[in-house]
Short mmCIF file of C-alpha atoms (C1' of nucleotides) in Angstrom, two decimals:
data_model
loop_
_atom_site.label_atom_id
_atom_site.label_comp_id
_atom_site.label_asym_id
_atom_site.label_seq_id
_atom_site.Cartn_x
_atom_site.Cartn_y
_atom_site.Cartn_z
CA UNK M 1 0.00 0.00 0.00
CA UNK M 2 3.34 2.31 0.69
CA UNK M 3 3.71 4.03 -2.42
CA UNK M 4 7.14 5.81 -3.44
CA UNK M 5 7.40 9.07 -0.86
CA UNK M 6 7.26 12.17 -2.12
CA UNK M 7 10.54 12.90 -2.90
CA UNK M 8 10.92 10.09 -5.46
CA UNK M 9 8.34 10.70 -7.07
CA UNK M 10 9.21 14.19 -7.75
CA UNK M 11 13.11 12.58 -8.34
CA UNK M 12 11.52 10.23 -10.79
CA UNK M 13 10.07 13.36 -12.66
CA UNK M 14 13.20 14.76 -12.80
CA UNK M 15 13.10 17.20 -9.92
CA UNK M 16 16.57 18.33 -8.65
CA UNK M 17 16.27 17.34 -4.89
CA UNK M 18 17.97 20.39 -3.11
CA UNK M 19 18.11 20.84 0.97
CA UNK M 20 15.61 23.43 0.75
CA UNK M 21 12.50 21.08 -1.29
CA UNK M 22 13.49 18.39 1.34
CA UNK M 23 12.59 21.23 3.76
CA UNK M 24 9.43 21.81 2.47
CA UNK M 25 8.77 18.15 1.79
CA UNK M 26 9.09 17.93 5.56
CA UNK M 27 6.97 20.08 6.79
CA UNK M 28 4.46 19.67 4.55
CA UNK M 29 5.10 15.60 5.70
CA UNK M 30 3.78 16.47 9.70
CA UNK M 31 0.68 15.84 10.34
CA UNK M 32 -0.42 19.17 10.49
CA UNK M 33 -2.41 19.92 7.41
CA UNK M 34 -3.73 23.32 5.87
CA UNK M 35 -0.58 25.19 6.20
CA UNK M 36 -0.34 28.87 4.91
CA UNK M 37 2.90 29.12 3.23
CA UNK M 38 4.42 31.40 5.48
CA UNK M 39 3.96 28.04 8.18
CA UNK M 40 5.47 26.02 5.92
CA UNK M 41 8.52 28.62 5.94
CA UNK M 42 8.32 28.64 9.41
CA UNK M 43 8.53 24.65 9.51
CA UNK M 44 11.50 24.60 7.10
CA UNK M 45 13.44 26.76 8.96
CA UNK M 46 13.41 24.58 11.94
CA UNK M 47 15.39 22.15 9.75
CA UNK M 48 16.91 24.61 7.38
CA UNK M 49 17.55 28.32 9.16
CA UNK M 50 18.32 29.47 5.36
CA UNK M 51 15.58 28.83 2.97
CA UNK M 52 13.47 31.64 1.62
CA UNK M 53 9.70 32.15 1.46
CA UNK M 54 10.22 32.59 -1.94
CA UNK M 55 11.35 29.33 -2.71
CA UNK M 56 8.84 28.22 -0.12
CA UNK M 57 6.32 29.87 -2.45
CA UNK M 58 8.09 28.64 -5.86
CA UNK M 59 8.30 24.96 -4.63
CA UNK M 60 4.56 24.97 -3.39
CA UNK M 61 3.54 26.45 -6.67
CA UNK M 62 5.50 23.26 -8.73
CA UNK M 63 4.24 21.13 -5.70
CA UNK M 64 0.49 22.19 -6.83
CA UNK M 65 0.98 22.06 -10.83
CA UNK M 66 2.36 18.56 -10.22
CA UNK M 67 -0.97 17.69 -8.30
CA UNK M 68 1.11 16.95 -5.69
CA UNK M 69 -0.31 19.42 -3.40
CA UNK M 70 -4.31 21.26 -3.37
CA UNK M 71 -4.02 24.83 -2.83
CA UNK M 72 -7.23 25.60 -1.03
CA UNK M 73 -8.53 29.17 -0.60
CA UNK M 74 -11.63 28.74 1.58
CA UNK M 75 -10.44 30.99 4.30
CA UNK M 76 -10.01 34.50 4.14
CA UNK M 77 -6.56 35.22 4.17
CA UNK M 78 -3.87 33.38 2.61
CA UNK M 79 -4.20 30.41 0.90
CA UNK M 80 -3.46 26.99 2.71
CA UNK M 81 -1.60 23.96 1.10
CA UNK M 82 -3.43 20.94 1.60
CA UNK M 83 -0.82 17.58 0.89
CA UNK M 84 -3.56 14.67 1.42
CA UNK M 85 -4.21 14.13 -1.97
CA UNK M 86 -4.19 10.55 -2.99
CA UNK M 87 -6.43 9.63 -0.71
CA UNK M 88 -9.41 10.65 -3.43
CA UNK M 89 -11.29 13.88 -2.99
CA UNK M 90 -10.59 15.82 -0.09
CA UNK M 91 -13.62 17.40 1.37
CA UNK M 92 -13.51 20.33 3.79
CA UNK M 93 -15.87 21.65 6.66
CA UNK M 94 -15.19 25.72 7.67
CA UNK M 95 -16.21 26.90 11.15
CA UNK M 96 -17.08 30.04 10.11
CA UNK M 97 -16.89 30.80 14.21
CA UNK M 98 -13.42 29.85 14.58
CA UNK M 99 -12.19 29.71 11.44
CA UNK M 100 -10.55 26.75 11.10
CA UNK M 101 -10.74 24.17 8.15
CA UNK M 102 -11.15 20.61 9.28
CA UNK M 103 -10.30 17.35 7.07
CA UNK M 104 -13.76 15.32 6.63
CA UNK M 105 -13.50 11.90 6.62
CA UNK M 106 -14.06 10.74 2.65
CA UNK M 107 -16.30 7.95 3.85
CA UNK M 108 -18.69 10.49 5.59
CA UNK M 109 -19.49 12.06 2.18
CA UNK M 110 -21.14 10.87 -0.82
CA UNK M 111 -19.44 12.66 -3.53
CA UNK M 112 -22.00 14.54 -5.86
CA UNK M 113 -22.61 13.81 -9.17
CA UNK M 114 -23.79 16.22 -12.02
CA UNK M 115 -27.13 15.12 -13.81
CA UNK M 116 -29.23 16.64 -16.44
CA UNK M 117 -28.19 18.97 -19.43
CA UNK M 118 -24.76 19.85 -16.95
CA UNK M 119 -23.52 16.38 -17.24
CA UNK M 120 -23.70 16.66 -21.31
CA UNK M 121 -21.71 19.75 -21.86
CA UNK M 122 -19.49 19.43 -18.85
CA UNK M 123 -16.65 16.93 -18.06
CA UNK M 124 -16.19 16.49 -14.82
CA UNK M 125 -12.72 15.39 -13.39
CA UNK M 126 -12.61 16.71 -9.72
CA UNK M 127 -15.17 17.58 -7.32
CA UNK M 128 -14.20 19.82 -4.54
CA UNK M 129 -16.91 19.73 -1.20
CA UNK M 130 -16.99 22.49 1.17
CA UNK M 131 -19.47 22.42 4.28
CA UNK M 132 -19.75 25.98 5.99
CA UNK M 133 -21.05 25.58 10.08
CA UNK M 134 -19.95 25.56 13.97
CA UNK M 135 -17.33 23.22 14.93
CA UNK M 136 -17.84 21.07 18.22
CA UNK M 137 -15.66 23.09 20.27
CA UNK M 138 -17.18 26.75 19.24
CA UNK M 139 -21.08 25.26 19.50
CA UNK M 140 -20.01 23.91 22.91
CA UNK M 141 -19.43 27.85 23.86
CA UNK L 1 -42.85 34.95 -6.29
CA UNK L 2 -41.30 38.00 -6.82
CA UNK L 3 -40.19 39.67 -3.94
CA UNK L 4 -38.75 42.73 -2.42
CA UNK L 5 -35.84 44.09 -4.64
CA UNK L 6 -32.20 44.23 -3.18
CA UNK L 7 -32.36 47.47 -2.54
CA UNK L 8 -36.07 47.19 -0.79
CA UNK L 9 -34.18 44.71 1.32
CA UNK L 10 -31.36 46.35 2.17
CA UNK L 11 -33.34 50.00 3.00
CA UNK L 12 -35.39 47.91 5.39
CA UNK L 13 -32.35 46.77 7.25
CA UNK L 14 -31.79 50.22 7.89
CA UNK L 15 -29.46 50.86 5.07
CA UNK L 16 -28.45 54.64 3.31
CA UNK L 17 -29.79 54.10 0.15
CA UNK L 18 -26.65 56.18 -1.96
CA UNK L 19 -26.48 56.81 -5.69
CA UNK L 20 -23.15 54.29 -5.31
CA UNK L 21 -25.12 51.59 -3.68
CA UNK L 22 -27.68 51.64 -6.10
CA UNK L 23 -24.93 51.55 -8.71
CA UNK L 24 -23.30 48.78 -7.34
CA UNK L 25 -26.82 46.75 -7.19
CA UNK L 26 -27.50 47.55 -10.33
CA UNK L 27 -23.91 46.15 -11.69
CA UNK L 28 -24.81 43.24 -9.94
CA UNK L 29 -28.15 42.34 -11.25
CA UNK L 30 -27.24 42.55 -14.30
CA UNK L 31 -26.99 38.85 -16.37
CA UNK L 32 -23.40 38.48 -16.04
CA UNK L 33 -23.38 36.34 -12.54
CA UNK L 34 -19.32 36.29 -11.33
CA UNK L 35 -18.17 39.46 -12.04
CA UNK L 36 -14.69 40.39 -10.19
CA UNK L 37 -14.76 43.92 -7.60
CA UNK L 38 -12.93 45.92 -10.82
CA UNK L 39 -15.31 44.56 -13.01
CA UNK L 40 -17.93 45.41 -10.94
CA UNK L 41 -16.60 48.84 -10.50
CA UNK L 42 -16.41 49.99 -14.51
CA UNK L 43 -19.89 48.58 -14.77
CA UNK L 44 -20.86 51.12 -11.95
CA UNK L 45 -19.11 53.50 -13.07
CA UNK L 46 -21.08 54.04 -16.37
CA UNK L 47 -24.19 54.75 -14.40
CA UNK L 48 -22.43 56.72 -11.57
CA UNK L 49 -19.02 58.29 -13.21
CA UNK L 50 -17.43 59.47 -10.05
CA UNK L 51 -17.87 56.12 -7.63
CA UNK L 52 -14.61 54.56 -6.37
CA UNK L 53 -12.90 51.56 -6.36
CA UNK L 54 -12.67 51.49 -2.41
CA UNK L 55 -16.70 51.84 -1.99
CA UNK L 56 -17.15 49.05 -4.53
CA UNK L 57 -15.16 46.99 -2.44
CA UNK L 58 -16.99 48.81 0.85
CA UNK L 59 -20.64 47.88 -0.32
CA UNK L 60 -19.66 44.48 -1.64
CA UNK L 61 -18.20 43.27 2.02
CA UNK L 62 -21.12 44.32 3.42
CA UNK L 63 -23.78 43.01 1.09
CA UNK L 64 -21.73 39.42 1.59
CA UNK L 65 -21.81 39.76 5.69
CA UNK L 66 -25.34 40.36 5.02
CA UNK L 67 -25.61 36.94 3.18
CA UNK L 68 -27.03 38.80 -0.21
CA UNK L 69 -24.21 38.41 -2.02
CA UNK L 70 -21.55 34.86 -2.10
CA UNK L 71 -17.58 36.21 -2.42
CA UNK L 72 -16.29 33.26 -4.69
CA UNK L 73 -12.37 32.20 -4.61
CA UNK L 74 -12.37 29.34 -6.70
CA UNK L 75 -10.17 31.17 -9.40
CA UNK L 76 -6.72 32.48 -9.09
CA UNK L 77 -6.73 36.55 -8.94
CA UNK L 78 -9.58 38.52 -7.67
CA UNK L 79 -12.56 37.47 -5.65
CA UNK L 80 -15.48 37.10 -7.81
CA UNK L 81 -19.11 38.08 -6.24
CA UNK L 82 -21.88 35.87 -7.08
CA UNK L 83 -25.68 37.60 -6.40
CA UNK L 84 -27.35 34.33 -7.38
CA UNK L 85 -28.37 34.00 -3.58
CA UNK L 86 -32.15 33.40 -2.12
CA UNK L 87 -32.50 30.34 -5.19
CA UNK L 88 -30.87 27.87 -2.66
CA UNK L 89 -27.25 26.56 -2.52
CA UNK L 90 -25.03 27.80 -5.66
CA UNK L 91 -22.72 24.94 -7.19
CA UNK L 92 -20.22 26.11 -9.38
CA UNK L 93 -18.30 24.51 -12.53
CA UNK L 94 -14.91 25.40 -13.21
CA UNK L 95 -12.89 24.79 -16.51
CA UNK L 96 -9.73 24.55 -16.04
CA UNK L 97 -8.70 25.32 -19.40
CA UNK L 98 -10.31 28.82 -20.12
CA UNK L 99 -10.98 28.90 -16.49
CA UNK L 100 -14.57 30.19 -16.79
CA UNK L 101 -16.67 29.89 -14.03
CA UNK L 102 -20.19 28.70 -14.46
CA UNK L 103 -23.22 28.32 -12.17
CA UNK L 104 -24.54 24.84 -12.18
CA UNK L 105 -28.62 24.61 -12.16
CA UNK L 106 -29.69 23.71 -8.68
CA UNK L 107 -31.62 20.60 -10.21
CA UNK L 108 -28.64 18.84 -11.53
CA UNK L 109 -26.88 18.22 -7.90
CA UNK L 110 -28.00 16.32 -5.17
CA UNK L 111 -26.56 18.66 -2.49
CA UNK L 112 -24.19 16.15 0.12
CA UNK L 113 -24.64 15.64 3.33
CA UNK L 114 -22.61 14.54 6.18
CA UNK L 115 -22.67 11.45 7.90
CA UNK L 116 -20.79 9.65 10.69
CA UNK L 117 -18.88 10.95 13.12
CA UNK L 118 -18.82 14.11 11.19
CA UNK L 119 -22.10 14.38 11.49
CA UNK L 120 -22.43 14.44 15.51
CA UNK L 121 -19.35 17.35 15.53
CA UNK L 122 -20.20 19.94 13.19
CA UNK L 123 -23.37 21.75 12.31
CA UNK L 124 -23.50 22.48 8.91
CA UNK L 125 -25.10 25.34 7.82
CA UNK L 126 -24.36 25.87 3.99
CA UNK L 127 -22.63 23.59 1.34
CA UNK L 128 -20.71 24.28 -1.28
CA UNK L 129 -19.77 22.01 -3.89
CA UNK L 130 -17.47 22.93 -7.00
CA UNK L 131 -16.43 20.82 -10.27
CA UNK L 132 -13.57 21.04 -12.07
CA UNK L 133 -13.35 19.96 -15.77
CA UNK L 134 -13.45 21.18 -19.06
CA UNK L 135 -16.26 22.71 -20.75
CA UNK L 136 -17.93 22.22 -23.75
CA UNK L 137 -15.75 25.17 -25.50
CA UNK L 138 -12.73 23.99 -24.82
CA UNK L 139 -13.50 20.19 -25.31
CA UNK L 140 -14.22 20.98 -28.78
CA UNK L 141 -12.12 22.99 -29.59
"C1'" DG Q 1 30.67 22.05 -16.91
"C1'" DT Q 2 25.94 23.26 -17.48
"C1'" DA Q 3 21.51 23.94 -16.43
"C1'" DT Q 4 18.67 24.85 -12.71
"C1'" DA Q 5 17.50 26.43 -8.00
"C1'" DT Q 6 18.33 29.85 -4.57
"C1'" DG Q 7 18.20 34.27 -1.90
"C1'" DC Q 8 17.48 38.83 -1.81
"C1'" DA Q 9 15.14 42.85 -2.61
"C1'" DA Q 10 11.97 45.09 -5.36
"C1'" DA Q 11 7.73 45.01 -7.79
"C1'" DG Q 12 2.86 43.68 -8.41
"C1'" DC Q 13 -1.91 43.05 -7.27
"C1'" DA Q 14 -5.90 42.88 -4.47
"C1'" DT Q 15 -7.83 44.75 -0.69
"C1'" DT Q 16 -8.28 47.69 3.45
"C1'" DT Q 17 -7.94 51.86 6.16
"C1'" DG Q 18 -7.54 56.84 7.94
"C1'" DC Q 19 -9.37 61.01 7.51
"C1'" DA Q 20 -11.44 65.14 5.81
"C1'" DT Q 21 -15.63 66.01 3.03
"C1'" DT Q 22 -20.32 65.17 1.52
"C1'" DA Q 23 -24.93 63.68 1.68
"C1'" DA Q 24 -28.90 60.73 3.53
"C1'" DA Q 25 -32.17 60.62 6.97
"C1'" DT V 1 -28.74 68.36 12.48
"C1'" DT V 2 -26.83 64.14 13.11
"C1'" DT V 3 -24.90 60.14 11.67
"C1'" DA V 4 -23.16 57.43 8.25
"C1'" DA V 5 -21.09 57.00 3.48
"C1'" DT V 6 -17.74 58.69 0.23
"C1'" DG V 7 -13.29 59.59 -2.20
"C1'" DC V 8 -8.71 59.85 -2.07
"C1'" DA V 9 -4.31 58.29 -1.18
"C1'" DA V 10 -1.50 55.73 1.61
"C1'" DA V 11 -0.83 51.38 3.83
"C1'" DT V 12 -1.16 46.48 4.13
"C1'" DG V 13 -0.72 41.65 3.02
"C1'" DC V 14 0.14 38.00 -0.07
"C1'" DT V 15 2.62 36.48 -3.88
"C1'" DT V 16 5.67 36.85 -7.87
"C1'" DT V 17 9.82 38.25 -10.32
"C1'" DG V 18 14.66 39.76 -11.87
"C1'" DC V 19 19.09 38.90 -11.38
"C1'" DA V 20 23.55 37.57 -9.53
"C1'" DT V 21 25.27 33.57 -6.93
"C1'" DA V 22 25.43 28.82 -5.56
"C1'" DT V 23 24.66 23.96 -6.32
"C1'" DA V 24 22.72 19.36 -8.09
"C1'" DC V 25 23.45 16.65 -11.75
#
DNA sequence: GTATATGCAAAGCATTTGCATTAAA
DNA sequence: TTTAATGCAAATGCTTTGCATATAC
């Protein structure tokens, strides 16, 4: 079930594997997800004092193109880097109290499907679900 | 069927009814749904010469905290400001090729819901669902 | 050795804000 | 008359870019 990590996948596709993408690799690795980019930078400095949020920013962007990586905008703000993808469609829920965006659990959705005229003149090849509410812990007061 | 206007709506919340608000409503009930805050702007700006930019952007955050309006940031660049409220949840089809942004007709999704665990820990009080593909344009052509 | 990635600093957009002026109620 | 909205211009925040240097291959 262990696919190749990250890293040799992008090796395999001809990536030059420098300190600073390991970096970001990294911390995008933990199991923290929905980083902005400047966390990221923040992460890869731990390991790497040196690296720059702009090749934090440069590596995310090839990270994303590569469908490596989601870059999810849901939040005001900055965008956040989402790295489960793999795992099938990644659905989100926003607590528009706190305003933090939670994983959901692919199982717990049943991933629409486009009917009618739509389904003729469209072709579909991602669907992206976003539920908007109160978390547990902000509901609880 | 056909109720209040925007504007009806928004005076009864106890809004100043300005020559840029009206402006602004107008650019937005026009048939182009999507439009970005600049785009908005020039299309208020032929009725009203001398509104700015920064009021555009003013009357726009506050007709979205009022729930009339839906900011959009499925697109790189700008927000884009969808009016199509009041007709129930708005789905959205992207195509990632000419990356136009379409509205989906309520009928042809069968909105998701949560089940689970997920269920029991969030309250969900909107859902948005957007699909990404290719359009009928750009699969022709 | 050569092509590519990096860091830095500056530029670019999108958006917000402070404040004096104007206009709705 | 009072309170809120406006326009302007400056500030902010996020992200990208140009270019000289460093480094993986």
């Amino acid at each position: 079930m262990t696919g190749p990590t990250l890293l040799e996948r992008l090796r395999e596709r001809g990536w030059r594997v420098t300190s600073q993408r390991r970096a970001v690799a990294e911390a995008l690795a933990g199991e923290h997800v929905h980083l902005t980019a400047d966390e990221v930078h923040r992460r890869a400095r731990d390991v790497l004092p040196e690296v720059s949020l702009a090749t934090v920013y440069n590596t995310l962007n090839e990270l994303v193109a590569m469908g490596e990586v989601a870059e999810v905008r849901h939040t005001p703000g900055p965008s956040r880097y989402d790295p489960n993808l793999g795992a099938g469609p990644h659905h989100h829920l926003l607590c528009t109290t706190c305003g933090t965006l939670f994983d959901v659990d692919p199982a717990a959705v049943a991933t629409p499907t486009l009917s009618g005229d739509d389904r003729r003149q469209f072709r579909v090849d991602a669907v992206d679900v976003l539920f908007r509410g109160t978390c547990a812990a902000c509901a609880a007061g």
